[in-house]
PDB file of C-alpha atoms in Angstrom:
ATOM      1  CA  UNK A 175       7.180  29.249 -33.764  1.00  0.00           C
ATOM      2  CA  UNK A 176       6.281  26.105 -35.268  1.00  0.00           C
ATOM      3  CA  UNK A 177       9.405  23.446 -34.914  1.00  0.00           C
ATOM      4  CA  UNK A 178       9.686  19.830 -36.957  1.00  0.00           C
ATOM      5  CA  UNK A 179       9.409  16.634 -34.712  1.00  0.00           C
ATOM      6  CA  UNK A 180      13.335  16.396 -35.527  1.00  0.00           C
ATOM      7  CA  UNK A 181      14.260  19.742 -34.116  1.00  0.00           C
ATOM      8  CA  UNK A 182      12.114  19.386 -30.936  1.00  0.00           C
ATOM      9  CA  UNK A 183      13.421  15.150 -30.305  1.00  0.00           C
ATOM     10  CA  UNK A 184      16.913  16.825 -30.592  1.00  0.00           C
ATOM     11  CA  UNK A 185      16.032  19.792 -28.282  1.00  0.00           C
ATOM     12  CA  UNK A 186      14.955  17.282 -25.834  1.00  0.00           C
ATOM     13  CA  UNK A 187      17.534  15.010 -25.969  1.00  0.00           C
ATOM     14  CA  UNK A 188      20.121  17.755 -25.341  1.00  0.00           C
ATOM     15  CA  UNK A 189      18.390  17.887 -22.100  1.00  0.00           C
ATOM     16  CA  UNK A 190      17.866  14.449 -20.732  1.00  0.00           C
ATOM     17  CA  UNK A 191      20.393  12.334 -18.961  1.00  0.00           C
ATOM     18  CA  UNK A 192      20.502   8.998 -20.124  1.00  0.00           C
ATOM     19  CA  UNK A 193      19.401   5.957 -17.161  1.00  0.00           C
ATOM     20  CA  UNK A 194      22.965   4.517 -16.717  1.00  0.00           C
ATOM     21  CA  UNK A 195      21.685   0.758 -18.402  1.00  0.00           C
ATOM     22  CA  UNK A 196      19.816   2.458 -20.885  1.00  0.00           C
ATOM     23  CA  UNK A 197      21.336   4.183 -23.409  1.00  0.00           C
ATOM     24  CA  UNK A 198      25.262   5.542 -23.546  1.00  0.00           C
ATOM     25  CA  UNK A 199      25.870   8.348 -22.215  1.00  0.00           C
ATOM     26  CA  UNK A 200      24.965  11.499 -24.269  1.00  0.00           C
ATOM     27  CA  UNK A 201      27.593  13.389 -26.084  1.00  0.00           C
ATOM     28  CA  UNK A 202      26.237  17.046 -25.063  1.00  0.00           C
ATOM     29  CA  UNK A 203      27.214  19.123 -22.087  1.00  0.00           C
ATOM     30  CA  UNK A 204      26.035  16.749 -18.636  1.00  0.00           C
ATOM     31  CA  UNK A 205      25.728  20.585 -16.563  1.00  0.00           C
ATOM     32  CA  UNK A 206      22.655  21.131 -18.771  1.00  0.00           C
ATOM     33  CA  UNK A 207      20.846  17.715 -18.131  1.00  0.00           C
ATOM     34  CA  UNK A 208      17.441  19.492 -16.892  1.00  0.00           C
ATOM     35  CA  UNK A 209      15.680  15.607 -17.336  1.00  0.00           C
ATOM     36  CA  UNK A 210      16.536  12.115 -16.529  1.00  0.00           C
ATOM     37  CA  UNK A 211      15.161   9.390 -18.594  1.00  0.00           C
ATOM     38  CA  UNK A 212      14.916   8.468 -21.519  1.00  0.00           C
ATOM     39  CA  UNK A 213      13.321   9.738 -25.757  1.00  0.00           C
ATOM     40  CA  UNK A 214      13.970   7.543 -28.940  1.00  0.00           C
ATOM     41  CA  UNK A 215      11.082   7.145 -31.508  1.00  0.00           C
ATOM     42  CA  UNK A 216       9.748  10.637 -30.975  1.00  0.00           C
ATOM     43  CA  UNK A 217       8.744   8.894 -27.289  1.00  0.00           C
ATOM     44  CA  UNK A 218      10.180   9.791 -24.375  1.00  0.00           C
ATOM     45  CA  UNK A 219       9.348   9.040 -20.252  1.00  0.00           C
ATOM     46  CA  UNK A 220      11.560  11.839 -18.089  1.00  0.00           C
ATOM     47  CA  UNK A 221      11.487  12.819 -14.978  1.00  0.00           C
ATOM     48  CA  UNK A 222      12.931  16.934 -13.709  1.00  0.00           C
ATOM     49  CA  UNK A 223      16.535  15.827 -12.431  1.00  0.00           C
ATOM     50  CA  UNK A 224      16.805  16.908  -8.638  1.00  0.00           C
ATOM     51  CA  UNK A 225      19.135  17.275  -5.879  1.00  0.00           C
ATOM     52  CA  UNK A 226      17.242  15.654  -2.968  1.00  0.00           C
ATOM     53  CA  UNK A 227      14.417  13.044  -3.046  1.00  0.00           C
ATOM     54  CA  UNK A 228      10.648  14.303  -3.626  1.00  0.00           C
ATOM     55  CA  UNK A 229       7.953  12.077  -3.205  1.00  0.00           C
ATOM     56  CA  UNK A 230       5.449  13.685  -5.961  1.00  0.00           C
ATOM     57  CA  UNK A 231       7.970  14.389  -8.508  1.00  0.00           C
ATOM     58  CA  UNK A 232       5.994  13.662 -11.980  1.00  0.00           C
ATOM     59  CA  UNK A 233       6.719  11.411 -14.636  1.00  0.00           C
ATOM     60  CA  UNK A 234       6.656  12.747 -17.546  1.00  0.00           C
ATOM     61  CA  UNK A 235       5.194  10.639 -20.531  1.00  0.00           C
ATOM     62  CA  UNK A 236       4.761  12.186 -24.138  1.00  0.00           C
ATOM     63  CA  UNK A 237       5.552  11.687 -27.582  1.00  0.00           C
ATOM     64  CA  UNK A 238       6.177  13.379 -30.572  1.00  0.00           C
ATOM     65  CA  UNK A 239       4.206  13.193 -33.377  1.00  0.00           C
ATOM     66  CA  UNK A 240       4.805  15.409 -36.859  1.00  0.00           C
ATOM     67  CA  UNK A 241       2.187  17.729 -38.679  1.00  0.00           C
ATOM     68  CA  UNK A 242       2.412  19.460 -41.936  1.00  0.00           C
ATOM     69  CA  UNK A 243       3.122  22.242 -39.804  1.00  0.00           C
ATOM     70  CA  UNK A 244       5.643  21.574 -37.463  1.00  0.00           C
ATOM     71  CA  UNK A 245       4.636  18.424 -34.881  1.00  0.00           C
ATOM     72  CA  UNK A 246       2.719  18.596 -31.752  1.00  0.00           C
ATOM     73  CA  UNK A 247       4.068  17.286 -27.931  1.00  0.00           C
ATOM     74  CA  UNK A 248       1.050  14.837 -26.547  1.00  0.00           C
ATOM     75  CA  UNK A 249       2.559  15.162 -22.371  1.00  0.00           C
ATOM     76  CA  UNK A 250       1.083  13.047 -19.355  1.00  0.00           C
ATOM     77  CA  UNK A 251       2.203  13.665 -16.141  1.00  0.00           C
ATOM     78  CA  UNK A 252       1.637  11.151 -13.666  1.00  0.00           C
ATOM     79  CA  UNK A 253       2.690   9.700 -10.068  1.00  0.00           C
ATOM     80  CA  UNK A 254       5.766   7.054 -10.492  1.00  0.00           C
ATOM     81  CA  UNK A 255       4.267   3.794  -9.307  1.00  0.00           C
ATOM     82  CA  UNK A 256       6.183   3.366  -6.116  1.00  0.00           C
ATOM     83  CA  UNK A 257       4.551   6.779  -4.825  1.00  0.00           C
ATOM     84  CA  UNK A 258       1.199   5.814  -5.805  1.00  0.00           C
ATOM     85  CA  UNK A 259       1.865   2.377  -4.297  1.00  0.00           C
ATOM     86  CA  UNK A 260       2.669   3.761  -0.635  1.00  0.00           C
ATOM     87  CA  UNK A 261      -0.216   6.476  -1.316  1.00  0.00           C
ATOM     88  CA  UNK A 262      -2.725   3.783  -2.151  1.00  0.00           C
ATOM     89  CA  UNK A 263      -1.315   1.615   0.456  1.00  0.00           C
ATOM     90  CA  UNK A 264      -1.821   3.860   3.238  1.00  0.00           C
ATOM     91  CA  UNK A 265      -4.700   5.710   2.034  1.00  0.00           C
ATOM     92  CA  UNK A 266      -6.699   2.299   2.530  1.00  0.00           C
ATOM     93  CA  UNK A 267      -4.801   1.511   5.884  1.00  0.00           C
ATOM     94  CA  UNK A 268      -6.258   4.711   7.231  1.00  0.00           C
ATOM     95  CA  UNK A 269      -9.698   3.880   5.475  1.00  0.00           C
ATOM     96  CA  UNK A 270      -9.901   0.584   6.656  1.00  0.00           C
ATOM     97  CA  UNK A 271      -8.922   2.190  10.305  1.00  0.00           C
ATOM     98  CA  UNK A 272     -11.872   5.019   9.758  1.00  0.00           C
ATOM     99  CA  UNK A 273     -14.482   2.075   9.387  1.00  0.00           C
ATOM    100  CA  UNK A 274     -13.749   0.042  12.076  1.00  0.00           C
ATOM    101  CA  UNK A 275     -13.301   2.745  14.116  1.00  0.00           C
ATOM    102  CA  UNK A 276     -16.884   4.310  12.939  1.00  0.00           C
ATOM    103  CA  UNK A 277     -18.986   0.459  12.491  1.00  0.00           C
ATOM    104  CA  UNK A 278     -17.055  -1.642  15.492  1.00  0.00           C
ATOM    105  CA  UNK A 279     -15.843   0.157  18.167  1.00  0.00           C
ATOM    106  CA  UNK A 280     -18.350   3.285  17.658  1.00  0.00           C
ATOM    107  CA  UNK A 281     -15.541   6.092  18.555  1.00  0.00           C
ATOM    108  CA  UNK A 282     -16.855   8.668  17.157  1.00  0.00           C
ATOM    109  CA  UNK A 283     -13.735  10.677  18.002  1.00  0.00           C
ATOM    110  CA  UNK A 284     -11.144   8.519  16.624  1.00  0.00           C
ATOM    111  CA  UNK A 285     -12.702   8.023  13.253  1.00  0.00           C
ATOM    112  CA  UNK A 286     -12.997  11.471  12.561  1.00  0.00           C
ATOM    113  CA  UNK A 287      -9.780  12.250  13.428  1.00  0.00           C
ATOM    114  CA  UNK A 288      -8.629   9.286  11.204  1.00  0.00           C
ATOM    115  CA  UNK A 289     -11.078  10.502   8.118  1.00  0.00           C
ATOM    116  CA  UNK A 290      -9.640  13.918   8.562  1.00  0.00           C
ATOM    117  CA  UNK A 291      -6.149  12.253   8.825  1.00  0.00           C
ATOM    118  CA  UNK A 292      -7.439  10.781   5.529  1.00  0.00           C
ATOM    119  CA  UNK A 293      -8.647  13.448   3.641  1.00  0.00           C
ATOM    120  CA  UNK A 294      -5.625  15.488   4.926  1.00  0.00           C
ATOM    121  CA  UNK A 295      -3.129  13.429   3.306  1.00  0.00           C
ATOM    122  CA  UNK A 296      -5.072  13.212   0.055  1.00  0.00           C
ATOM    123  CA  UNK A 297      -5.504  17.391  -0.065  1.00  0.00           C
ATOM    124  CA  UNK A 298      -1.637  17.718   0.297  1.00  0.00           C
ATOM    125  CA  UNK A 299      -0.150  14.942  -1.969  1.00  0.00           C
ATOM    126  CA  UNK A 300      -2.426  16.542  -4.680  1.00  0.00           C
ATOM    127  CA  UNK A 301      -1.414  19.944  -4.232  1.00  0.00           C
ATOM    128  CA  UNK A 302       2.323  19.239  -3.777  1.00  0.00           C
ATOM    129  CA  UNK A 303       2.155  16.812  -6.778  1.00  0.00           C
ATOM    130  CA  UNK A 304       0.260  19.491  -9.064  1.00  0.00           C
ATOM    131  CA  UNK A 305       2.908  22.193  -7.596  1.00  0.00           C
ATOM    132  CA  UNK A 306       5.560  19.803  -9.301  1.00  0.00           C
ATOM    133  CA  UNK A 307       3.762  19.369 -12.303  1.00  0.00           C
ATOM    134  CA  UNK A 308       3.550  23.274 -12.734  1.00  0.00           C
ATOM    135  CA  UNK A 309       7.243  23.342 -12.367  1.00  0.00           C
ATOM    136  CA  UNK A 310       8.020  20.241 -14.697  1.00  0.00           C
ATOM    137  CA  UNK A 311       6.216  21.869 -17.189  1.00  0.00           C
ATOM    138  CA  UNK A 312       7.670  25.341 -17.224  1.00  0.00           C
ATOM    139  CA  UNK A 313      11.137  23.539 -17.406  1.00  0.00           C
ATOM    140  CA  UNK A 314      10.025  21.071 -20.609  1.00  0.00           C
ATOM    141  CA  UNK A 315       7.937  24.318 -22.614  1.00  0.00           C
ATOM    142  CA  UNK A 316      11.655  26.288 -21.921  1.00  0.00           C
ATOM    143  CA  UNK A 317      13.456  23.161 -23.132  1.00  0.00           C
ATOM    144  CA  UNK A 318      10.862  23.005 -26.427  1.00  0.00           C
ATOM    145  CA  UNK A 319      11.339  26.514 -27.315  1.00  0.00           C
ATOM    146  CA  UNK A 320      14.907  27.107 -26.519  1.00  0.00           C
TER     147      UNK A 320
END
């Protein structure tokens, strides 16, 4: 069922805990926060609110925009920047490692186990962050069509 860009901005917001220097506090119930973040201007940047830290929780980007129909939710889901930093960061640490490893010292041994090290780390932090995205998505298509 089709909803107006109104209806689903007010759905949302309903769900999304204000950042504390951001915006006052919202006047609905704060056991039903789902989201932290922030929406105003049919845009909003949330994250899944959560009881213990996780590294590849998403960040969820969209907007709002209104059709003669109802409106339609444009979503991207991406890393925050400090977990891409440290991935990045260490990714070319153990790259770096792999070639001198491999070109200098000729240890055959070592570099592989540093490329598999390598290629390890990547397989993991993209499954466990596209796990997260699965779940961040369930929660924001229940919020939409509550």
């Amino acid at each position: 069922m089709p909803f107006k860009a109104n209806e689903v901005e007010y759905k949302l917001r309903k769900r999304i805990k204000p950042l504390q220097d951001d915006l006052p506090e919202s006047p609905f119930e704060p056991t039903k926060y789902l989201f932290n973040g922030w929406i105003k201007n049919y845009k909003f940047r949330i994250s899944k609110r959560i009881q213990h830290a996780d590294n590849f929780l998403p960040l969820i980007v969209g907007k709002i925009e209104a059709t003669s129909k109802g409106s339609i939710l444009f979503v991207t889901y991406r890393m925050f920047p400090s977990t891409l930093f440290y991935l990045s960061f260490f990714s070319l640490m153990l790259l770096l490692s792999f070639l001198f490893f491999l070109l200098i010292e000729k240890n055959w041994l070592t570099s592989g186990s540093l490329l598999l090290l390598l290629l390890g780390i990547y397989l993991i932090s993209i499954l466990d962050f596209n796990q997260k995205v699965r779940i961040s998505r369930r929660l924001l298509e229940k919020t939409v069509s509550e």
